[in-house]
Short mmCIF file of C-alpha atoms in Angstrom, two decimals:
data_model
loop_
_atom_site.label_atom_id
_atom_site.label_comp_id
_atom_site.label_asym_id
_atom_site.label_seq_id
_atom_site.Cartn_x
_atom_site.Cartn_y
_atom_site.Cartn_z
CA MET A 8 81.20 158.41 139.05
CA LYS A 9 81.15 158.28 135.23
CA LYS A 10 78.08 160.07 133.45
CA ILE A 11 76.54 158.21 130.30
CA SER A 12 77.66 161.25 127.93
CA ASP A 13 81.47 160.56 129.38
CA LEU A 14 80.91 157.20 127.82
CA PHE A 15 80.58 158.37 124.66
CA SER A 16 83.38 161.16 124.42
CA ARG A 17 85.12 161.37 121.41
CA SER A 18 88.26 159.78 123.01
CA ASN A 19 86.72 156.97 124.34
CA ARG A 20 84.28 156.55 120.81
CA LYS A 21 88.02 156.60 119.55
CA ARG A 22 89.23 153.99 121.60
CA ILE A 23 86.43 151.25 121.58
CA LEU A 24 86.14 151.90 118.05
CA PHE A 25 89.95 151.39 117.31
CA GLN A 26 89.50 148.26 119.98
CA SER A 27 86.73 147.10 117.54
CA PHE A 28 88.62 147.16 115.20
CA PHE A 29 91.90 145.73 115.81
CA PHE A 30 89.57 142.78 117.35
CA GLY A 31 87.74 142.60 114.14
CA VAL A 32 91.04 142.79 112.31
CA ILE A 33 92.82 139.27 114.57
CA ALA A 34 88.73 137.34 114.39
CA THR A 35 88.83 137.96 110.62
CA ALA A 36 92.94 136.71 110.40
CA GLY A 37 91.88 133.93 112.41
CA VAL A 38 88.96 132.86 110.38
CA ILE A 39 90.86 133.43 107.12
CA SER A 40 93.69 131.36 108.27
CA ASN A 41 91.68 128.87 109.82
CA ALA A 42 89.89 128.66 106.53
CA PHE A 43 92.85 127.87 104.97
CA SER A 44 94.44 124.92 107.21
CA LEU A 45 90.98 123.09 106.80
CA SER A 46 91.00 123.58 103.12
CA SER A 47 94.47 122.52 102.88
CA LYS A 48 94.26 119.50 105.13
CA ALA A 49 90.85 118.25 103.02
CA TYR A 50 92.61 118.12 100.06
CA ALA A 51 95.73 116.04 101.57
CA GLN A 52 93.77 113.66 103.29
CA THR A 53 91.46 113.10 100.94
CA PRO A 54 91.73 109.76 98.96
CA PRO A 55 92.32 108.75 95.65
CA PRO A 56 89.21 107.34 94.61
CA ILE A 57 89.23 103.51 95.46
CA VAL A 58 86.89 102.75 91.92
CA ASN A 59 86.68 104.63 88.50
CA ASN A 60 83.42 104.75 86.58
CA THR A 61 84.64 102.29 84.65
CA GLU A 62 85.53 100.07 86.99
CA ILE A 63 82.07 100.57 88.39
CA ASN A 64 80.15 99.97 85.40
CA SER A 65 82.20 96.88 84.69
CA TYR A 66 81.99 95.45 88.14
CA ALA A 67 77.63 95.77 87.55
CA GLN A 68 78.04 94.20 84.25
CA ALA A 69 79.80 91.44 85.48
CA VAL A 70 77.27 91.14 88.61
CA LEU A 71 74.48 90.89 86.38
CA ALA A 72 75.96 88.37 84.14
CA MET A 73 76.62 86.12 86.70
CA GLU A 74 73.65 86.10 88.84
CA PRO A 75 71.65 83.54 86.55
CA ALA A 76 74.69 80.58 86.98
CA ARG A 77 74.93 81.75 90.72
CA GLN A 78 71.04 81.47 91.37
CA ASN A 79 71.06 77.93 89.54
CA ALA A 80 74.43 76.77 91.13
CA PHE A 81 72.14 77.64 94.53
CA GLU A 82 69.22 75.71 93.51
CA GLU A 83 71.54 72.72 92.51
CA ILE A 84 73.40 72.76 95.61
CA LYS A 85 69.85 73.12 97.51
CA LYS A 86 68.32 70.31 96.12
CA LEU A 87 71.88 68.60 97.16
CA ILE A 88 72.34 68.94 100.57
CA GLY A 89 68.15 69.33 101.71
CA ASN A 90 66.74 70.95 104.97
CA GLY A 91 70.59 71.60 106.08
CA GLU A 92 71.69 75.08 105.52
CA ILE A 93 73.82 75.90 102.73
CA PRO A 94 77.02 77.39 104.17
CA LYS A 95 78.27 80.92 102.50
CA ILE A 96 80.64 80.14 99.62
CA VAL A 97 83.28 82.46 98.94
CA CYS A 98 85.33 81.37 95.58
CA ASN A 99 88.37 82.63 96.39
CA ASP A 100 88.37 80.89 100.15
CA PRO A 101 88.89 77.16 99.40
CA ASN A 102 87.35 76.23 103.21
CA SER A 103 84.57 77.25 101.94
CA ILE A 104 84.10 74.81 99.37
CA SER A 105 85.79 71.77 100.99
CA GLY A 106 82.85 71.84 103.22
CA LEU A 107 80.36 70.65 100.57
CA PRO A 108 79.47 67.13 99.70
CA LYS A 109 82.00 66.23 96.79
CA LYS A 110 78.76 66.92 93.83
CA ALA A 111 78.06 70.19 95.63
CA GLN A 112 81.69 70.83 95.62
CA ASP A 113 82.10 70.50 91.98
CA ILE A 114 78.97 72.75 91.12
CA ALA A 115 80.83 75.48 93.24
CA VAL A 116 84.03 75.15 91.71
CA ASN A 117 82.22 75.60 88.11
CA TYR A 118 80.32 77.99 89.03
CA CYS A 119 83.68 79.93 90.47
CA ALA A 120 85.37 79.22 87.34
CA HIS A 121 82.13 80.57 85.14
CA ALA A 122 82.14 83.99 87.52
CA GLN A 123 85.61 84.29 86.95
CA LYS A 124 85.45 84.30 83.57
CA ILE A 125 82.70 86.63 82.99
CA VAL A 126 84.23 89.18 85.89
CA GLN A 127 87.32 88.98 82.55
CA ASP A 128 85.37 89.43 79.66
CA ASN A 129 83.81 92.39 81.28
CA GLY A 130 87.33 93.79 81.61
CA LEU A 131 87.94 93.32 85.29
CA ARG A 132 90.69 91.12 86.43
CA PHE A 133 89.27 89.05 89.85
CA ASP A 134 91.43 90.71 92.11
CA GLN A 135 89.92 94.15 91.42
CA PHE A 136 85.99 92.35 91.78
CA ASN A 137 87.02 91.22 94.59
CA LYS A 138 88.66 94.49 96.08
CA ILE A 139 84.87 96.35 95.29
CA THR A 140 82.82 93.57 96.63
CA ILE A 141 84.75 94.11 99.96
CA GLU A 142 84.83 98.14 99.53
CA LEU A 143 81.33 97.91 99.15
CA GLN A 144 80.47 96.55 102.47
CA ASN A 145 82.07 99.64 104.24
CA ASN A 146 81.24 102.48 101.26
CA ASN A 147 77.69 103.81 101.36
CA MET A 148 79.14 106.24 98.31
CA LEU A 149 80.45 103.53 96.48
CA LYS A 150 77.34 101.12 97.36
CA ARG A 151 75.04 103.71 95.92
CA GLN A 152 76.89 104.00 92.75
CA VAL A 153 77.15 100.73 92.11
CA TYR A 154 73.29 100.64 92.61
CA ASN A 155 72.52 103.50 90.92
CA THR A 156 74.34 101.56 87.77
CA LEU A 157 73.21 98.06 87.81
CA LEU A 158 69.18 100.04 87.64
CA ARG A 159 70.69 101.25 84.56
CA LEU A 160 72.04 98.63 83.16
CA GLN A 161 68.65 96.59 83.87
CA GLN A 162 66.64 99.25 82.39
CA THR A 163 68.66 100.19 79.10
CA PRO A 164 68.17 97.43 76.29
CA ASP A 165 71.47 95.88 74.74
CA SER A 166 73.76 97.48 77.56
CA ARG A 167 75.31 93.96 78.42
#
């Protein structure tokens, strides 16, 4: 049986120290190479932003500008339909409008034309506006950016 003093002999200590140093170097090299490989993958996988700040600002301005017209159109259609449920109206989906009574269809079409003009007046194409609207449903960071922009625009006089 070995004595405790034998475990700590000079040659044993050198061997243990060398092994510790060797495993330390391997572990450190592994961590460093892993860090580089992860960071390069992250950069390669990071998609470019879908919407830039100018588009977010234009989108928010358009939303604020069209909101009074949207509420007005909604109230007019609600009066025409009465107690019935108002279907979801999507401007670029003719089927959502064709299910309405004729006079309500006219109101919806007029609103959509007005909304499209507002979007264009605020520097966006209608397809860009729709793309942002769809992206908002799945992108919480974009949703927060648009929300903060809407708040800022509503608090700043003469911002629109």
